[in-house]
Amino acid sequence: MAQGQCERPVVLVGLMGAGKSSVGRRLAAALGRDFVDADDAIVEAAGMSIPDIFEAYGEPAFRDLERRVVLRLLAEGHGVVALGGGAFLDPAIRAEVRRRAVSVWLRADLETLVERTARKPGKRPLLMRGDPRAILRELMERRYPVYAEADIVVDTGPGPIEGVVRQVMERLAACERMR
Ligand code: S3P
């Protein structure tokens, strides 16, 4: 990790249901920083929900909007940013995260993702295209090698998310000590 990187904005990546927003919100509070959720910023920019954007304009248009919004958020320099699950797959976003932020992959097992995403059915258009478990398994295969480029990896499972927040804080503190 590059020197001085630990005080950069923290960007959370990982699959749907990994807990990026919940962990991000608590992490920001613990660090005394502001928090922004990229999906919420996209909804605000579009004036419509994510399922509605997918339905009305299709996934490529969503990805274009996501890229523009996330690059703006990164330029604004927020303290903690939770990205939508697909954002880190975009090369321009990944390059900018690498340049400006410290990235944290919340790595979750399939059961955890299936269980957590099932709590909010209808919220994630990608999982409405078929069997959510099969889709999540396929996304894990495709995306985990890319998420693995993140600076820090923290495993998350069925336990309370406070433990995950603590682990992220410890890893950031370790980065601080390395300077
Ligand atoms: C997506 C994840 C979602 C949202 C959109 C697409 C993805 O965000 O951006 O439905 O491609 O994985 P969460 O990861 O916050 O659910």
PDB file of C-alpha atoms and ligand atoms in Angstrom:
ATOM      1  CA  MET A   1       0.000   0.000   0.000  1.00  0.00           C
ATOM      2  CA  ALA A   2       1.384   3.407  -0.884  1.00  0.00           C
ATOM      3  CA  GLN A   3       2.579   5.690   1.871  1.00  0.00           C
ATOM      4  CA  GLY A   4      -0.054   8.103   3.141  1.00  0.00           C
ATOM      5  CA  GLN A   5      -2.786   5.893   1.799  1.00  0.00           C
ATOM      6  CA  CYS A   6      -4.381   5.156   5.167  1.00  0.00           C
ATOM      7  CA  GLU A   7      -5.823   8.598   5.647  1.00  0.00           C
ATOM      8  CA  ARG A   8      -7.347   8.573   2.183  1.00  0.00           C
ATOM      9  CA  PRO A   9     -11.086   8.024   1.664  1.00  0.00           C
ATOM     10  CA  VAL A  10     -12.106   4.441   2.416  1.00  0.00           C
ATOM     11  CA  VAL A  11     -13.985   2.751  -0.427  1.00  0.00           C
ATOM     12  CA  LEU A  12     -15.925  -0.410   0.338  1.00  0.00           C
ATOM     13  CA  VAL A  13     -16.340  -3.008  -2.396  1.00  0.00           C
ATOM     14  CA  GLY A  14     -17.934  -6.438  -2.539  1.00  0.00           C
ATOM     15  CA  LEU A  15     -21.007  -8.277  -3.698  1.00  0.00           C
ATOM     16  CA  MET A  16     -24.630  -7.410  -2.991  1.00  0.00           C
ATOM     17  CA  GLY A  17     -25.411  -8.370   0.588  1.00  0.00           C
ATOM     18  CA  ALA A  18     -21.802  -8.173   1.808  1.00  0.00           C
ATOM     19  CA  GLY A  19     -22.793  -5.322   4.146  1.00  0.00           C
ATOM     20  CA  LYS A  20     -21.000  -2.435   2.412  1.00  0.00           C
ATOM     21  CA  SER A  21     -23.592   0.182   3.391  1.00  0.00           C
ATOM     22  CA  SER A  22     -24.095  -0.979   6.991  1.00  0.00           C
ATOM     23  CA  VAL A  23     -20.378  -1.396   7.618  1.00  0.00           C
ATOM     24  CA  GLY A  24     -19.628   1.878   5.820  1.00  0.00           C
ATOM     25  CA  ARG A  25     -22.085   3.877   7.909  1.00  0.00           C
ATOM     26  CA  ARG A  26     -20.714   2.511  11.193  1.00  0.00           C
ATOM     27  CA  LEU A  27     -17.108   2.819  10.055  1.00  0.00           C
ATOM     28  CA  ALA A  28     -17.612   6.474   9.124  1.00  0.00           C
ATOM     29  CA  ALA A  29     -19.184   7.188  12.519  1.00  0.00           C
ATOM     30  CA  ALA A  30     -16.302   5.450  14.308  1.00  0.00           C
ATOM     31  CA  LEU A  31     -13.703   7.381  12.280  1.00  0.00           C
ATOM     32  CA  GLY A  32     -15.567  10.685  12.596  1.00  0.00           C
ATOM     33  CA  ARG A  33     -15.875  10.950   8.812  1.00  0.00           C
ATOM     34  CA  ASP A  34     -18.782  11.501   6.450  1.00  0.00           C
ATOM     35  CA  PHE A  35     -20.380   8.547   4.673  1.00  0.00           C
ATOM     36  CA  VAL A  36     -21.859   8.312   1.222  1.00  0.00           C
ATOM     37  CA  ASP A  37     -23.607   5.379  -0.393  1.00  0.00           C
ATOM     38  CA  ALA A  38     -23.020   5.341  -4.159  1.00  0.00           C
ATOM     39  CA  ASP A  39     -26.348   3.607  -4.901  1.00  0.00           C
ATOM     40  CA  ASP A  40     -28.222   6.325  -2.970  1.00  0.00           C
ATOM     41  CA  ALA A  41     -26.324   9.005  -4.908  1.00  0.00           C
ATOM     42  CA  ILE A  42     -27.310   7.310  -8.203  1.00  0.00           C
ATOM     43  CA  VAL A  43     -30.967   7.197  -7.148  1.00  0.00           C
ATOM     44  CA  GLU A  44     -30.790  10.865  -6.241  1.00  0.00           C
ATOM     45  CA  ALA A  45     -29.112  11.814  -9.532  1.00  0.00           C
ATOM     46  CA  ALA A  46     -31.624   9.843 -11.613  1.00  0.00           C
ATOM     47  CA  GLY A  47     -34.678  10.704  -9.542  1.00  0.00           C
ATOM     48  CA  MET A  48     -35.723   7.061  -9.741  1.00  0.00           C
ATOM     49  CA  SER A  49     -35.014   3.731  -8.047  1.00  0.00           C
ATOM     50  CA  ILE A  50     -32.318   1.349  -9.280  1.00  0.00           C
ATOM     51  CA  PRO A  51     -34.838  -1.323 -10.424  1.00  0.00           C
ATOM     52  CA  ASP A  52     -36.685   1.441 -12.332  1.00  0.00           C
ATOM     53  CA  ILE A  53     -33.446   2.627 -14.010  1.00  0.00           C
ATOM     54  CA  PHE A  54     -32.686  -0.960 -15.110  1.00  0.00           C
ATOM     55  CA  GLU A  55     -36.217  -1.445 -16.380  1.00  0.00           C
ATOM     56  CA  ALA A  56     -36.572   1.875 -18.195  1.00  0.00           C
ATOM     57  CA  TYR A  57     -33.058   2.282 -19.646  1.00  0.00           C
ATOM     58  CA  GLY A  58     -31.251  -1.061 -19.243  1.00  0.00           C
ATOM     59  CA  GLU A  59     -28.070  -2.074 -17.450  1.00  0.00           C
ATOM     60  CA  PRO A  60     -25.577  -0.295 -19.793  1.00  0.00           C
ATOM     61  CA  ALA A  61     -27.261   3.065 -19.065  1.00  0.00           C
ATOM     62  CA  PHE A  62     -27.166   2.285 -15.343  1.00  0.00           C
ATOM     63  CA  ARG A  63     -23.429   1.540 -15.593  1.00  0.00           C
ATOM     64  CA  ASP A  64     -22.796   4.840 -17.420  1.00  0.00           C
ATOM     65  CA  LEU A  65     -24.634   6.761 -14.734  1.00  0.00           C
ATOM     66  CA  GLU A  66     -22.896   4.759 -12.008  1.00  0.00           C
ATOM     67  CA  ARG A  67     -19.481   5.620 -13.480  1.00  0.00           C
ATOM     68  CA  ARG A  68     -20.271   9.337 -13.633  1.00  0.00           C
ATOM     69  CA  VAL A  69     -21.698   9.461 -10.108  1.00  0.00           C
ATOM     70  CA  VAL A  70     -18.916   7.381  -8.519  1.00  0.00           C
ATOM     71  CA  LEU A  71     -16.149   9.405 -10.217  1.00  0.00           C
ATOM     72  CA  ARG A  72     -17.803  12.569  -8.902  1.00  0.00           C
ATOM     73  CA  LEU A  73     -18.054  11.138  -5.375  1.00  0.00           C
ATOM     74  CA  LEU A  74     -14.376  10.150  -5.480  1.00  0.00           C
ATOM     75  CA  ALA A  75     -13.404  13.634  -6.663  1.00  0.00           C
ATOM     76  CA  GLU A  76     -15.433  15.173  -3.813  1.00  0.00           C
ATOM     77  CA  GLY A  77     -13.254  13.293  -1.331  1.00  0.00           C
ATOM     78  CA  HIS A  78     -15.819  11.825   1.065  1.00  0.00           C
ATOM     79  CA  GLY A  79     -14.504   9.986   4.128  1.00  0.00           C
ATOM     80  CA  VAL A  80     -16.119   6.622   3.500  1.00  0.00           C
ATOM     81  CA  VAL A  81     -17.832   5.506   0.285  1.00  0.00           C
ATOM     82  CA  ALA A  82     -19.838   2.290  -0.193  1.00  0.00           C
ATOM     83  CA  LEU A  83     -19.891   1.275  -3.862  1.00  0.00           C
ATOM     84  CA  GLY A  84     -22.612  -0.781  -5.543  1.00  0.00           C
ATOM     85  CA  GLY A  85     -21.484  -4.357  -6.205  1.00  0.00           C
ATOM     86  CA  GLY A  86     -20.699  -3.829  -9.881  1.00  0.00           C
ATOM     87  CA  ALA A  87     -18.871  -0.491  -9.661  1.00  0.00           C
ATOM     88  CA  PHE A  88     -15.377  -1.833  -8.930  1.00  0.00           C
ATOM     89  CA  LEU A  89     -15.610  -3.928 -12.121  1.00  0.00           C
ATOM     90  CA  ASP A  90     -15.469  -0.724 -14.144  1.00  0.00           C
ATOM     91  CA  PRO A  91     -11.808  -0.063 -15.102  1.00  0.00           C
ATOM     92  CA  ALA A  92     -12.150   3.742 -14.863  1.00  0.00           C
ATOM     93  CA  ILE A  93     -13.658   3.506 -11.381  1.00  0.00           C
ATOM     94  CA  ARG A  94     -11.042   0.973 -10.297  1.00  0.00           C
ATOM     95  CA  ALA A  95      -8.206   3.202 -11.522  1.00  0.00           C
ATOM     96  CA  GLU A  96      -9.611   6.216  -9.691  1.00  0.00           C
ATOM     97  CA  VAL A  97     -10.156   4.243  -6.481  1.00  0.00           C
ATOM     98  CA  ARG A  98      -6.547   3.085  -6.687  1.00  0.00           C
ATOM     99  CA  ARG A  99      -5.349   6.655  -7.203  1.00  0.00           C
ATOM    100  CA  ARG A 100      -7.421   8.410  -4.560  1.00  0.00           C
ATOM    101  CA  ALA A 101      -8.610   5.934  -1.920  1.00  0.00           C
ATOM    102  CA  VAL A 102      -7.872   2.914   0.192  1.00  0.00           C
ATOM    103  CA  SER A 103     -10.125   0.073  -0.927  1.00  0.00           C
ATOM    104  CA  VAL A 104     -11.614  -2.563   1.362  1.00  0.00           C
ATOM    105  CA  TRP A 105     -13.211  -5.733  -0.009  1.00  0.00           C
ATOM    106  CA  LEU A 106     -15.858  -7.189   2.283  1.00  0.00           C
ATOM    107  CA  ARG A 107     -15.534 -10.824   1.242  1.00  0.00           C
ATOM    108  CA  ALA A 108     -18.605 -12.900   2.059  1.00  0.00           C
ATOM    109  CA  ASP A 109     -19.528 -16.552   1.599  1.00  0.00           C
ATOM    110  CA  LEU A 110     -22.444 -17.544  -0.618  1.00  0.00           C
ATOM    111  CA  GLU A 111     -24.810 -18.433   2.253  1.00  0.00           C
ATOM    112  CA  THR A 112     -24.375 -15.019   3.840  1.00  0.00           C
ATOM    113  CA  LEU A 113     -25.039 -13.238   0.543  1.00  0.00           C
ATOM    114  CA  VAL A 114     -28.122 -15.360  -0.223  1.00  0.00           C
ATOM    115  CA  GLU A 115     -29.525 -14.816   3.255  1.00  0.00           C
ATOM    116  CA  ARG A 116     -28.876 -11.054   3.371  1.00  0.00           C
ATOM    117  CA  THR A 117     -30.098 -10.237  -0.137  1.00  0.00           C
ATOM    118  CA  ALA A 118     -33.283 -12.263   0.474  1.00  0.00           C
ATOM    119  CA  ARG A 119     -34.217  -9.774   3.204  1.00  0.00           C
ATOM    120  CA  LYS A 120     -34.871  -7.096   0.568  1.00  0.00           C
ATOM    121  CA  PRO A 121     -36.406  -8.806  -2.448  1.00  0.00           C
ATOM    122  CA  GLY A 122     -37.181  -6.476  -5.358  1.00  0.00           C
ATOM    123  CA  LYS A 123     -34.307  -4.127  -4.553  1.00  0.00           C
ATOM    124  CA  ARG A 124     -31.656  -5.703  -6.798  1.00  0.00           C
ATOM    125  CA  PRO A 125     -32.569  -6.118 -10.456  1.00  0.00           C
ATOM    126  CA  LEU A 126     -29.687  -8.516 -11.213  1.00  0.00           C
ATOM    127  CA  LEU A 127     -31.107 -11.023  -8.716  1.00  0.00           C
ATOM    128  CA  MET A 128     -34.588 -10.823 -10.222  1.00  0.00           C
ATOM    129  CA  ARG A 129     -33.384 -12.435 -13.466  1.00  0.00           C
ATOM    130  CA  GLY A 130     -33.419 -15.992 -12.099  1.00  0.00           C
ATOM    131  CA  ASP A 131     -32.441 -18.023  -9.054  1.00  0.00           C
ATOM    132  CA  PRO A 132     -30.618 -15.555  -6.731  1.00  0.00           C
ATOM    133  CA  ARG A 133     -28.324 -18.264  -5.346  1.00  0.00           C
ATOM    134  CA  ALA A 134     -27.180 -19.351  -8.827  1.00  0.00           C
ATOM    135  CA  ILE A 135     -26.734 -15.722  -9.900  1.00  0.00           C
ATOM    136  CA  LEU A 136     -24.726 -14.846  -6.778  1.00  0.00           C
ATOM    137  CA  ARG A 137     -22.555 -17.953  -7.247  1.00  0.00           C
ATOM    138  CA  GLU A 138     -21.828 -16.945 -10.835  1.00  0.00           C
ATOM    139  CA  LEU A 139     -21.083 -13.336  -9.797  1.00  0.00           C
ATOM    140  CA  MET A 140     -18.694 -14.614  -7.108  1.00  0.00           C
ATOM    141  CA  GLU A 141     -16.750 -16.564  -9.728  1.00  0.00           C
ATOM    142  CA  ARG A 142     -16.593 -13.638 -12.090  1.00  0.00           C
ATOM    143  CA  ARG A 143     -16.040 -10.784  -9.663  1.00  0.00           C
ATOM    144  CA  TYR A 144     -13.984 -12.132  -6.772  1.00  0.00           C
ATOM    145  CA  PRO A 145     -10.736 -12.099  -8.788  1.00  0.00           C
ATOM    146  CA  VAL A 146     -11.353  -8.383  -9.452  1.00  0.00           C
ATOM    147  CA  TYR A 147     -12.401  -7.490  -5.895  1.00  0.00           C
ATOM    148  CA  ALA A 148      -9.153  -9.195  -4.851  1.00  0.00           C
ATOM    149  CA  GLU A 149      -7.310  -6.156  -6.241  1.00  0.00           C
ATOM    150  CA  ALA A 150      -8.555  -4.165  -3.208  1.00  0.00           C
ATOM    151  CA  ASP A 151      -5.901  -2.977  -0.740  1.00  0.00           C
ATOM    152  CA  ILE A 152      -7.512  -4.657   2.268  1.00  0.00           C
ATOM    153  CA  VAL A 153      -9.645  -7.809   2.451  1.00  0.00           C
ATOM    154  CA  VAL A 154     -11.919  -8.490   5.412  1.00  0.00           C
ATOM    155  CA  ASP A 155     -14.069 -11.612   5.660  1.00  0.00           C
ATOM    156  CA  THR A 156     -17.678 -11.236   6.655  1.00  0.00           C
ATOM    157  CA  GLY A 157     -20.155 -13.932   7.582  1.00  0.00           C
ATOM    158  CA  PRO A 158     -23.333 -14.455   9.568  1.00  0.00           C
ATOM    159  CA  GLY A 159     -21.952 -12.804  12.741  1.00  0.00           C
ATOM    160  CA  PRO A 160     -22.679  -9.249  13.925  1.00  0.00           C
ATOM    161  CA  ILE A 161     -21.276  -6.547  11.675  1.00  0.00           C
ATOM    162  CA  GLU A 162     -19.615  -4.737  14.592  1.00  0.00           C
ATOM    163  CA  GLY A 163     -16.868  -7.380  14.350  1.00  0.00           C
ATOM    164  CA  VAL A 164     -16.365  -6.561  10.681  1.00  0.00           C
ATOM    165  CA  VAL A 165     -16.186  -2.836  11.430  1.00  0.00           C
ATOM    166  CA  ARG A 166     -13.604  -3.554  14.142  1.00  0.00           C
ATOM    167  CA  GLN A 167     -11.499  -5.614  11.735  1.00  0.00           C
ATOM    168  CA  VAL A 168     -11.555  -2.885   9.088  1.00  0.00           C
ATOM    169  CA  MET A 169     -10.513  -0.340  11.757  1.00  0.00           C
ATOM    170  CA  GLU A 170      -7.667  -2.612  12.857  1.00  0.00           C
ATOM    171  CA  ARG A 171      -6.427  -3.017   9.309  1.00  0.00           C
ATOM    172  CA  LEU A 172      -6.567   0.743   8.724  1.00  0.00           C
ATOM    173  CA  ALA A 173      -4.726   1.323  12.016  1.00  0.00           C
ATOM    174  CA  ALA A 174      -2.072  -1.207  10.973  1.00  0.00           C
ATOM    175  CA  CYS A 175      -1.653   0.765   7.763  1.00  0.00           C
ATOM    176  CA  GLU A 176      -1.264   3.904   9.892  1.00  0.00           C
ATOM    177  CA  ARG A 177       1.497   2.255  11.940  1.00  0.00           C
ATOM    178  CA  MET A 178       3.388   1.178   8.824  1.00  0.00           C
ATOM    179  CA  ARG A 179       3.991   4.785   7.818  1.00  0.00           C
TER     180      ARG A 179
HETATM  181  C1  S3P B   1     -25.291  -4.203  -8.388  1.00  0.00           C
HETATM  182  C2  S3P B   1     -25.329  -3.989  -7.038  1.00  0.00           C
HETATM  183  C3  S3P B   1     -26.273  -3.059  -6.401  1.00  0.00           C
HETATM  184  C4  S3P B   1     -26.716  -1.956  -7.392  1.00  0.00           C
HETATM  185  C5  S3P B   1     -27.208  -2.579  -8.651  1.00  0.00           C
HETATM  186  C6  S3P B   1     -26.177  -3.462  -9.338  1.00  0.00           C
HETATM  187  C7  S3P B   1     -24.306  -5.160  -8.929  1.00  0.00           C
HETATM  188  O1  S3P B   1     -25.666  -2.462  -5.266  1.00  0.00           O
HETATM  189  O2  S3P B   1     -25.656  -1.079  -7.655  1.00  0.00           O
HETATM  190  O3  S3P B   1     -28.358  -3.317  -8.340  1.00  0.00           O
HETATM  191  O4  S3P B   1     -24.022  -5.143 -10.135  1.00  0.00           O
HETATM  192  O5  S3P B   1     -23.759  -5.957  -8.132  1.00  0.00           O
HETATM  193  P1  S3P B   1     -25.413  -3.267  -3.849  1.00  0.00           P
HETATM  194  O6  S3P B   1     -24.147  -4.043  -4.000  1.00  0.00           O
HETATM  195  O7  S3P B   1     -25.270  -2.144  -2.869  1.00  0.00           O
HETATM  196  O8  S3P B   1     -26.607  -4.099  -3.611  1.00  0.00           O
END
